[in-house]
mmCIF file of C-alpha atoms and ligand atoms in Angstrom:
data_model
loop_
_atom_site.group_PDB
_atom_site.id
_atom_site.type_symbol
_atom_site.label_atom_id
_atom_site.label_comp_id
_atom_site.label_asym_id
_atom_site.label_seq_id
_atom_site.Cartn_x
_atom_site.Cartn_y
_atom_site.Cartn_z
ATOM 1 C CA ASP A 199 -9.972 -132.297 -1.304
ATOM 2 C CA ALA A 200 -9.158 -133.292 -4.641
ATOM 3 C CA LYS A 201 -12.458 -130.609 -5.407
ATOM 4 C CA ARG A 202 -11.358 -128.001 -3.186
ATOM 5 C CA SER A 203 -7.461 -127.790 -4.624
ATOM 6 C CA GLY A 204 -9.053 -128.094 -8.141
ATOM 7 C CA ARG A 205 -11.102 -124.892 -7.310
ATOM 8 C CA ALA A 206 -7.892 -123.144 -5.774
ATOM 9 C CA ARG A 207 -6.338 -123.701 -9.165
ATOM 10 C CA SER A 208 -8.918 -122.427 -11.126
ATOM 11 C CA VAL A 209 -8.692 -119.383 -8.876
ATOM 12 C CA VAL A 210 -5.020 -119.398 -9.596
ATOM 13 C CA TYR A 211 -5.574 -119.275 -13.558
ATOM 14 C CA ALA A 212 -8.629 -116.763 -13.065
ATOM 15 C CA ASN A 213 -6.455 -114.290 -11.370
ATOM 16 C CA ALA A 214 -3.336 -114.969 -13.797
ATOM 17 C CA LEU A 215 -5.957 -114.382 -17.001
ATOM 18 C CA GLY A 216 -7.365 -111.707 -15.687
ATOM 19 C CA ALA A 217 -3.876 -109.975 -14.982
ATOM 20 C CA ALA A 218 -3.142 -110.991 -18.480
ATOM 21 C CA SER A 219 -6.162 -109.160 -19.710
ATOM 22 C CA ARG A 220 -5.862 -105.982 -17.644
ATOM 23 C CA ARG A 221 -2.130 -105.462 -18.827
ATOM 24 C CA MET A 222 -3.148 -105.941 -22.445
ATOM 25 C CA HIS A 223 -5.909 -103.494 -21.928
ATOM 26 C CA THR A 224 -3.286 -100.971 -20.299
ATOM 27 C CA VAL A 225 -1.049 -101.345 -23.179
ATOM 28 C CA GLU A 226 -3.480 -100.811 -25.891
ATOM 29 C CA GLN A 227 -4.745 -97.550 -23.712
ATOM 30 C CA ALA A 228 -1.387 -96.382 -23.640
ATOM 31 C CA LEU A 229 -0.333 -97.164 -27.249
ATOM 32 C CA ARG A 230 -3.272 -94.546 -28.343
ATOM 33 C CA GLU A 231 -1.836 -92.062 -26.147
ATOM 34 C CA GLY A 232 1.929 -93.010 -26.761
ATOM 35 C CA LEU A 233 1.580 -92.181 -30.135
ATOM 36 C CA GLY A 234 0.144 -88.852 -29.752
ATOM 37 C CA GLN A 235 3.054 -87.866 -27.640
ATOM 38 C CA GLY A 236 5.894 -89.282 -29.369
ATOM 39 C CA GLN A 237 7.091 -91.966 -27.119
ATOM 40 C CA PHE A 238 8.231 -94.489 -30.315
ATOM 41 C CA GLU A 239 11.172 -94.196 -31.799
ATOM 42 C CA LEU A 240 13.618 -96.353 -33.935
ATOM 43 C CA HIS A 241 16.458 -97.868 -33.074
ATOM 44 C CA PHE A 242 18.848 -99.161 -35.840
ATOM 45 C CA GLN A 243 20.769 -102.611 -36.009
ATOM 46 C CA PRO A 244 23.405 -102.845 -38.546
ATOM 47 C CA LYS A 245 24.009 -105.762 -40.975
ATOM 48 C CA VAL A 246 27.223 -106.416 -42.421
ATOM 49 C CA ASP A 247 29.237 -108.233 -45.133
ATOM 50 C CA ALA A 248 29.412 -112.020 -43.828
ATOM 51 C CA ARG A 249 33.215 -112.290 -45.189
ATOM 52 C CA THR A 250 34.378 -108.560 -44.522
ATOM 53 C CA LEU A 251 32.150 -107.574 -41.684
ATOM 54 C CA LEU A 252 31.721 -104.244 -43.226
ATOM 55 C CA PRO A 253 28.045 -102.554 -43.004
ATOM 56 C CA LEU A 254 25.906 -102.845 -45.933
ATOM 57 C CA GLY A 255 22.735 -101.469 -44.402
ATOM 58 C CA VAL A 256 20.617 -101.448 -40.975
ATOM 59 C CA GLU A 257 17.555 -102.927 -39.803
ATOM 60 C CA ALA A 258 14.844 -100.441 -38.172
ATOM 61 C CA LEU A 259 13.385 -101.778 -34.571
ATOM 62 C CA MET A 260 10.742 -99.906 -33.068
ATOM 63 C CA ARG A 261 11.304 -98.942 -29.368
ATOM 64 C CA TRP A 262 8.766 -97.786 -26.686
ATOM 65 C CA GLU A 263 9.704 -96.168 -23.472
ATOM 66 C CA HIS A 264 6.430 -95.047 -21.553
ATOM 67 C CA PRO A 265 6.678 -92.845 -18.571
ATOM 68 C CA GLN A 266 5.120 -94.480 -16.556
ATOM 69 C CA LEU A 267 5.262 -98.338 -17.763
ATOM 70 C CA GLY A 268 8.939 -98.387 -18.764
ATOM 71 C CA SER A 269 10.171 -99.886 -21.651
ATOM 72 C CA ILE A 270 7.868 -102.176 -23.527
ATOM 73 C CA SER A 271 8.602 -104.869 -26.039
ATOM 74 C CA PRO A 272 7.693 -105.002 -29.240
ATOM 75 C CA GLY A 273 6.871 -108.616 -28.944
ATOM 76 C CA GLU A 274 4.338 -106.997 -26.822
ATOM 77 C CA PHE A 275 3.275 -103.930 -28.270
ATOM 78 C CA ILE A 276 3.217 -105.122 -31.901
ATOM 79 C CA PRO A 277 0.657 -107.841 -31.486
ATOM 80 C CA ALA A 278 -1.306 -105.138 -29.238
ATOM 81 C CA ALA A 279 -1.227 -102.579 -31.945
ATOM 82 C CA GLU A 280 -2.413 -105.303 -34.381
ATOM 83 C CA ARG A 281 -5.522 -105.764 -32.260
ATOM 84 C CA CYS A 282 -6.438 -102.325 -32.056
ATOM 85 C CA GLY A 283 -6.254 -101.424 -35.048
ATOM 86 C CA LEU A 284 -2.915 -98.878 -34.596
ATOM 87 C CA ILE A 285 -0.636 -100.557 -36.056
ATOM 88 C CA HIS A 286 -1.284 -99.273 -39.324
ATOM 89 C CA GLU A 287 -0.617 -95.215 -37.558
ATOM 90 C CA LEU A 288 2.748 -97.208 -35.693
ATOM 91 C CA GLY A 289 4.114 -98.599 -39.192
ATOM 92 C CA ALA A 290 3.121 -95.047 -40.650
ATOM 93 C CA LEU A 291 5.270 -93.637 -38.280
ATOM 94 C CA ALA A 292 8.120 -96.584 -38.867
ATOM 95 C CA LEU A 293 8.284 -95.971 -42.587
ATOM 96 C CA GLN A 294 8.658 -92.202 -41.948
ATOM 97 C CA GLN A 295 11.069 -91.948 -39.412
ATOM 98 C CA ALA A 296 13.047 -94.857 -41.640
ATOM 99 C CA CYS A 297 13.260 -92.923 -44.232
ATOM 100 C CA LEU A 298 14.593 -89.297 -42.365
ATOM 101 C CA ALA A 299 17.117 -92.024 -41.359
ATOM 102 C CA VAL A 300 18.276 -93.004 -45.121
ATOM 103 C CA ARG A 301 19.568 -89.229 -45.382
ATOM 104 C CA GLN A 302 21.637 -89.609 -42.405
ATOM 105 C CA LEU A 303 22.917 -92.632 -43.410
ATOM 106 C CA PRO A 304 24.706 -92.466 -47.015
ATOM 107 C CA GLY A 305 25.110 -95.545 -48.588
ATOM 108 C CA LEU A 306 23.255 -97.909 -46.364
ATOM 109 C CA SER A 307 19.788 -99.034 -46.953
ATOM 110 C CA VAL A 308 17.263 -99.170 -43.972
ATOM 111 C CA ALA A 309 14.849 -101.987 -43.607
ATOM 112 C CA VAL A 310 11.626 -101.435 -42.049
ATOM 113 C CA ASN A 311 9.441 -104.631 -40.323
ATOM 114 C CA VAL A 312 5.765 -104.762 -41.938
ATOM 115 C CA SER A 313 3.125 -105.822 -40.451
ATOM 116 C CA PRO A 314 0.863 -108.395 -42.754
ATOM 117 C CA LEU A 315 -2.160 -105.965 -41.874
ATOM 118 C CA GLN A 316 -0.439 -103.215 -42.780
ATOM 119 C CA LEU A 317 0.875 -104.496 -46.599
ATOM 120 C CA MET A 318 -2.991 -105.982 -46.814
ATOM 121 C CA GLU A 319 -4.401 -102.525 -46.713
ATOM 122 C CA PRO A 320 -5.131 -101.142 -50.110
ATOM 123 C CA GLY A 321 -3.523 -98.017 -49.912
ATOM 124 C CA PHE A 322 -0.137 -99.255 -48.696
ATOM 125 C CA VAL A 323 2.060 -99.212 -51.850
ATOM 126 C CA ALA A 324 0.773 -95.859 -52.404
ATOM 127 C CA SER A 325 1.590 -94.917 -49.106
ATOM 128 C CA VAL A 326 4.993 -96.283 -49.142
ATOM 129 C CA GLU A 327 5.306 -94.308 -52.408
ATOM 130 C CA HIS A 328 4.552 -90.851 -50.732
ATOM 131 C CA VAL A 329 6.641 -91.218 -48.042
ATOM 132 C CA LEU A 330 9.546 -91.714 -50.257
ATOM 133 C CA VAL A 331 8.663 -88.589 -52.793
ATOM 134 C CA GLN A 332 7.920 -86.598 -49.521
ATOM 135 C CA THR A 333 11.564 -87.672 -48.218
ATOM 136 C CA SER A 334 13.259 -88.149 -51.434
ATOM 137 C CA VAL A 335 14.430 -90.927 -50.252
ATOM 138 C CA ALA A 336 15.512 -93.175 -53.429
ATOM 139 C CA PRO A 337 13.849 -96.795 -53.582
ATOM 140 C CA SER A 338 16.219 -98.839 -53.686
ATOM 141 C CA LEU A 339 17.621 -97.737 -49.972
ATOM 142 C CA LEU A 340 13.905 -98.488 -48.133
ATOM 143 C CA HIS A 341 13.830 -102.224 -47.665
ATOM 144 C CA LEU A 342 10.536 -103.735 -46.279
ATOM 145 C CA GLU A 343 10.874 -107.308 -43.987
ATOM 146 C CA VAL A 344 7.876 -109.598 -44.054
ATOM 147 C CA THR A 345 7.386 -112.593 -42.115
ATOM 148 C CA GLU A 346 5.818 -115.946 -43.887
ATOM 149 C CA SER A 347 2.323 -115.370 -41.904
ATOM 150 C CA LEU A 348 1.464 -113.007 -44.848
ATOM 151 C CA MET A 349 1.638 -115.720 -48.012
ATOM 152 C CA LEU A 350 -0.938 -118.021 -45.974
ATOM 153 C CA GLU A 351 -3.711 -115.279 -45.298
ATOM 154 C CA ASP A 352 -4.318 -114.552 -49.432
ATOM 155 C CA ALA A 353 -1.643 -115.280 -51.214
ATOM 156 C CA GLN A 354 -2.869 -113.968 -54.391
ATOM 157 C CA SER A 355 -3.000 -110.036 -52.807
ATOM 158 C CA ALA A 356 0.190 -110.785 -51.281
ATOM 159 C CA LEU A 357 1.800 -111.397 -54.554
ATOM 160 C CA LYS A 358 0.216 -108.316 -56.131
ATOM 161 C CA ARG A 359 1.260 -106.078 -53.563
ATOM 162 C CA LEU A 360 4.816 -107.708 -53.495
ATOM 163 C CA HIS A 361 5.277 -106.914 -57.037
ATOM 164 C CA ALA A 362 3.960 -103.424 -56.962
ATOM 165 C CA LEU A 363 6.771 -102.569 -54.400
ATOM 166 C CA ARG A 364 9.120 -104.254 -56.629
ATOM 167 C CA GLU A 365 7.856 -101.956 -59.727
ATOM 168 C CA LEU A 366 8.788 -99.044 -57.206
ATOM 169 C CA GLY A 367 12.260 -100.113 -56.687
ATOM 170 C CA LEU A 368 12.103 -101.529 -53.475
ATOM 171 C CA GLN A 369 13.451 -104.544 -51.902
ATOM 172 C CA VAL A 370 11.447 -107.059 -49.762
ATOM 173 C CA ALA A 371 12.898 -109.486 -47.602
ATOM 174 C CA LEU A 372 11.341 -112.669 -45.967
ATOM 175 C CA ASP A 373 12.041 -112.567 -42.460
ATOM 176 C CA ASP A 374 12.138 -115.123 -39.559
ATOM 177 C CA PHE A 375 12.409 -117.799 -42.418
ATOM 178 C CA GLY A 376 12.487 -121.426 -40.923
ATOM 179 C CA THR A 377 10.099 -120.892 -38.141
ATOM 180 C CA GLY A 378 6.483 -120.782 -40.332
ATOM 181 C CA PHE A 379 5.392 -123.095 -42.830
ATOM 182 C CA SER A 380 6.810 -121.481 -46.169
ATOM 183 C CA SER A 381 7.053 -124.430 -48.751
ATOM 184 C CA LEU A 382 9.733 -124.078 -51.651
ATOM 185 C CA ALA A 383 7.016 -123.666 -54.255
ATOM 186 C CA TYR A 384 6.415 -119.889 -52.011
ATOM 187 C CA LEU A 385 9.782 -118.866 -52.444
ATOM 188 C CA ARG A 386 9.760 -119.715 -56.192
ATOM 189 C CA ALA A 387 6.486 -117.745 -56.523
ATOM 190 C CA PHE A 388 7.377 -114.662 -54.209
ATOM 191 C CA PRO A 389 9.664 -112.055 -55.542
ATOM 192 C CA PHE A 390 11.956 -111.817 -52.215
ATOM 193 C CA HIS A 391 15.256 -110.323 -52.755
ATOM 194 C CA THR A 392 16.505 -111.427 -49.278
ATOM 195 C CA LEU A 393 16.100 -114.716 -46.949
ATOM 196 C CA LYS A 394 16.471 -113.769 -43.248
ATOM 197 C CA ILE A 395 17.122 -117.518 -41.593
ATOM 198 C CA ASP A 396 15.528 -117.129 -38.221
ATOM 199 C CA ARG A 397 18.066 -116.856 -35.188
ATOM 200 C CA SER A 398 16.378 -120.496 -33.749
ATOM 201 C CA PHE A 399 18.423 -121.922 -36.601
ATOM 202 C CA VAL A 400 21.761 -120.179 -36.092
ATOM 203 C CA ARG A 401 21.374 -121.171 -32.383
ATOM 204 C CA SER A 402 21.239 -124.821 -33.346
ATOM 205 C CA LEU A 403 24.109 -124.569 -36.233
ATOM 206 C CA THR A 404 27.110 -125.184 -33.942
ATOM 207 C CA GLU A 405 25.043 -127.774 -31.918
ATOM 208 C CA HIS A 406 23.378 -130.038 -34.811
ATOM 209 C CA ALA A 407 24.878 -131.330 -37.491
ATOM 210 C CA ASP A 408 21.694 -132.017 -39.122
ATOM 211 C CA ALA A 409 20.442 -128.223 -38.389
ATOM 212 C CA ARG A 410 23.681 -127.267 -40.531
ATOM 213 C CA ALA A 411 22.995 -129.652 -43.402
ATOM 214 C CA ILE A 412 19.507 -127.546 -43.758
ATOM 215 C CA VAL A 413 20.780 -123.971 -43.311
ATOM 216 C CA ASN A 414 23.486 -125.295 -45.780
ATOM 217 C CA THR A 415 20.781 -126.033 -48.092
ATOM 218 C CA ILE A 416 18.383 -123.209 -47.462
ATOM 219 C CA VAL A 417 21.756 -120.882 -48.224
ATOM 220 C CA GLN A 418 22.170 -122.864 -51.710
ATOM 221 C CA MET A 419 18.557 -122.902 -52.712
ATOM 222 C CA ALA A 420 18.440 -119.260 -52.074
ATOM 223 C CA GLY A 421 21.322 -118.702 -54.445
ATOM 224 C CA VAL A 422 20.061 -120.938 -57.019
ATOM 225 C CA LEU A 423 16.657 -118.358 -56.689
ATOM 226 C CA GLY A 424 18.321 -115.538 -57.136
ATOM 227 C CA MET A 425 17.927 -114.326 -53.359
ATOM 228 C CA ARG A 426 20.459 -113.287 -50.703
ATOM 229 C CA THR A 427 20.662 -114.449 -47.250
ATOM 230 C CA VAL A 428 21.004 -113.090 -44.041
ATOM 231 C CA ALA A 429 21.570 -114.823 -40.709
ATOM 232 C CA GLU A 430 20.027 -113.240 -37.775
ATOM 233 C CA GLY A 431 20.420 -113.289 -34.209
ATOM 234 C CA VAL A 432 24.554 -113.920 -34.906
ATOM 235 C CA GLU A 433 26.244 -113.782 -30.975
ATOM 236 C CA THR A 434 29.385 -115.905 -31.087
ATOM 237 C CA ASP A 435 32.467 -116.241 -33.361
ATOM 238 C CA ARG A 436 31.653 -120.142 -33.626
ATOM 239 C CA GLU A 437 28.456 -119.125 -35.191
ATOM 240 C CA LEU A 438 29.879 -116.395 -37.286
ATOM 241 C CA ALA A 439 32.347 -119.143 -38.382
ATOM 242 C CA VAL A 440 29.954 -121.839 -39.217
ATOM 243 C CA ILE A 441 27.598 -119.049 -41.184
ATOM 244 C CA ARG A 442 30.745 -118.004 -43.294
ATOM 245 C CA ALA A 443 31.341 -121.877 -43.998
ATOM 246 C CA ILE A 444 28.459 -122.311 -45.532
ATOM 247 C CA ARG A 445 28.822 -118.694 -47.479
ATOM 248 C CA CYS A 446 25.499 -117.030 -45.984
ATOM 249 C CA ASP A 447 25.967 -113.385 -47.399
ATOM 250 C CA GLU A 448 25.210 -111.468 -44.464
ATOM 251 C CA VAL A 449 25.180 -111.173 -40.925
ATOM 252 C CA GLN A 450 23.438 -109.480 -38.204
ATOM 253 C CA GLY A 451 23.406 -109.978 -34.379
ATOM 254 C CA TYR A 452 24.769 -109.089 -30.980
ATOM 255 C CA LEU A 453 28.074 -110.401 -31.948
ATOM 256 C CA VAL A 454 28.501 -107.734 -34.257
ATOM 257 C CA ALA A 455 26.124 -104.620 -32.843
ATOM 258 C CA ARG A 456 23.077 -104.206 -30.918
ATOM 259 C CA PRO A 457 20.131 -102.159 -32.306
ATOM 260 C CA MET A 458 20.964 -98.627 -31.143
ATOM 261 C CA PRO A 459 19.713 -94.883 -31.540
ATOM 262 C CA LEU A 460 20.502 -93.160 -34.710
ATOM 263 C CA GLY A 461 23.166 -90.903 -32.994
ATOM 264 C CA LYS A 462 25.269 -94.026 -31.257
ATOM 265 C CA LEU A 463 24.975 -95.751 -34.832
ATOM 266 C CA GLN A 464 26.469 -92.672 -36.830
ATOM 267 C CA ASP A 465 29.381 -93.325 -33.826
ATOM 268 C CA TRP A 466 29.358 -96.663 -34.765
ATOM 269 C CA LEU A 467 29.833 -96.078 -38.435
ATOM 270 C CA ALA A 468 32.705 -93.440 -37.807
ATOM 271 C CA GLY A 469 35.814 -95.138 -39.779
ATOM 272 C CA ARG A 470 34.247 -98.005 -40.881
ATOM 273 C CA PRO A 471 34.434 -98.232 -44.834
ATOM 274 C CA ILE A 472 30.725 -98.603 -46.315
ATOM 275 C CA THR A 473 30.732 -100.551 -49.548
ATOM 276 C CA GLY A 474 27.109 -99.655 -50.054
ATOM 277 C CA PRO A 475 23.572 -101.947 -50.141
ATOM 278 C CA GLN A 476 24.040 -104.713 -52.075
ATOM 279 C CA ASP A 477 21.192 -104.424 -54.663
ATOM 280 C CA ASP A 478 22.700 -106.567 -57.386
ATOM 281 C CA VAL A 479 19.455 -108.778 -57.925
ATOM 282 C CA ASP A 480 17.271 -105.888 -59.004
ATOM 283 C CA SER A 481 17.915 -102.330 -59.412
ATOM 284 C CA ARG A 482 14.896 -100.230 -60.703
ATOM 285 C CA ILE A 483 15.255 -96.590 -60.793
ATOM 286 C CA MET A 484 11.557 -94.777 -59.943
ATOM 287 C CA PRO A 485 10.366 -92.899 -62.691
HETATM 288 P P1 C2E B 285 12.747 -109.292 -36.085
HETATM 289 O O1 C2E B 285 12.247 -108.076 -37.229
HETATM 290 O O2 C2E B 285 12.844 -110.738 -36.449
HETATM 291 O O3 C2E B 285 13.922 -108.496 -35.543
HETATM 292 C C1 C2E B 285 14.861 -109.294 -35.075
HETATM 293 C C2 C2E B 285 14.847 -109.301 -33.410
HETATM 294 O O4 C2E B 285 15.891 -109.939 -33.074
HETATM 295 C C3 C2E B 285 14.996 -108.005 -32.934
HETATM 296 O O5 C2E B 285 13.993 -107.904 -31.371
HETATM 297 C C4 C2E B 285 16.411 -107.717 -32.456
HETATM 298 O O6 C2E B 285 16.400 -106.845 -31.160
HETATM 299 C C5 C2E B 285 16.762 -109.044 -32.006
HETATM 300 N N1 C2E B 285 18.171 -109.603 -32.109
HETATM 301 C C6 C2E B 285 19.197 -109.074 -33.162
HETATM 302 N N2 C2E B 285 20.417 -109.613 -32.873
HETATM 303 C C7 C2E B 285 19.741 -110.293 -31.955
HETATM 304 C C8 C2E B 285 21.144 -111.456 -31.140
HETATM 305 O O7 C2E B 285 22.042 -111.548 -31.406
HETATM 306 N N3 C2E B 285 20.412 -112.477 -30.429
HETATM 307 C C9 C2E B 285 19.250 -112.142 -29.397
HETATM 308 N N4 C2E B 285 18.605 -113.035 -28.698
HETATM 309 N N5 C2E B 285 18.475 -110.933 -30.394
HETATM 310 C C10 C2E B 285 18.876 -110.632 -31.365
HETATM 311 P P2 C2E B 285 13.094 -106.881 -30.997
HETATM 312 O O8 C2E B 285 13.734 -105.491 -31.474
HETATM 313 O O9 C2E B 285 12.696 -107.130 -29.884
HETATM 314 O O10 C2E B 285 12.069 -106.985 -32.072
HETATM 315 C C11 C2E B 285 11.127 -108.184 -32.224
HETATM 316 C C12 C2E B 285 9.957 -108.297 -33.361
HETATM 317 O O11 C2E B 285 9.231 -107.507 -33.419
HETATM 318 C C13 C2E B 285 11.148 -108.185 -34.743
HETATM 319 O O12 C2E B 285 11.295 -109.353 -34.868
HETATM 320 C C14 C2E B 285 9.936 -107.536 -35.743
HETATM 321 O O13 C2E B 285 8.945 -108.647 -35.844
HETATM 322 C C15 C2E B 285 8.909 -106.726 -34.469
HETATM 323 N N6 C2E B 285 9.387 -105.245 -34.666
HETATM 324 C C16 C2E B 285 10.003 -104.469 -34.282
HETATM 325 N N7 C2E B 285 10.113 -103.399 -34.991
HETATM 326 C C17 C2E B 285 8.913 -103.430 -35.611
HETATM 327 C C18 C2E B 285 7.713 -102.367 -36.665
HETATM 328 O O14 C2E B 285 8.362 -101.440 -36.599
HETATM 329 N N8 C2E B 285 7.273 -102.849 -37.188
HETATM 330 C C19 C2E B 285 6.538 -104.081 -37.069
HETATM 331 N N9 C2E B 285 5.601 -104.412 -37.578
HETATM 332 N N10 C2E B 285 7.303 -105.097 -36.281
HETATM 333 C C20 C2E B 285 8.268 -104.704 -35.667
HETATM 334 MG MG1 MG B 286 13.250 -107.845 -39.221
HETATM 335 MG MG1 MG B 287 13.715 -111.691 -37.975
HETATM 336 MG MG1 MG B 288 12.121 -112.635 -35.457
#
């Protein structure tokens, strides 16, 4: 009997696995097609000054609306694109759309998420420079967000790329800080302008004194290293109060605004004074 129920269970597993891999296959096929058919569009979520709540910039987040499959989340299609090699094309599209958006958003920076696979492509820095020139966007207005996994793969090459981007005048943020394994040594060695504190930390801030102590220390340490800090995923007034108390520089989250299409963002921005991006850390101009 145990044998039989064991077998039944493994049939259930096999079916579930089958369904998961069919879905993966479907999504990868659809990606290829969707890229050709313009199904991808950036949405934008404001980042605001923690004290004044005035907008400083936006983060660009890719959205995919498939005619049959409906909306598919980046959590699903970004890894799929990474697996099947389409991340480079998708990433180039994001950079292109982001630079076009910069021109519609005077005084604001636009931050684009970059996959480690993209950043490690030999031609990446040149392609970024090309898009900037082609769209005549000032490099200081384009920010890139990378995650910790980048530094673990091939730290030497990653460091070279980040320096080249900095030379070009871009700002680079370390995304999802606190979820990976980055050590303090990495933070000192890598030329990040900004540290984005992951929302899992933000979430625990109001409940656990130790989480609060950790984030407080992170913010102070970032200050010592000359980095700005952004709290991700701030949803409540209580979270905002704690974030302010520990003097985090910027806030992003549903409490302020959700990601939205460019047109909606422009409505949202109307009537809000724009103080401009904070590039006080290093502001080089491209030749
Ligand atoms: P991320 O870069 O950490 O982006 C922040 C995510 O948190 C976004 O999810 C955003 O919609 C969500 N978020 C913002 N505020 C709140 C909040 O208050 N509460 C909650 N619960 N969530 C909030 P999204 O858009 O689903 O993107 C997920 C991830 O997919 C991003 O995480 C990023 O790593 C990746 N991604 C999105 N667009 C791109 C892209 O164009 N290229 C690459 N390589 N990755 C992308
Ligand atoms: Mg991000
Ligand atoms: Mg993040
Ligand atoms: Mg994230």
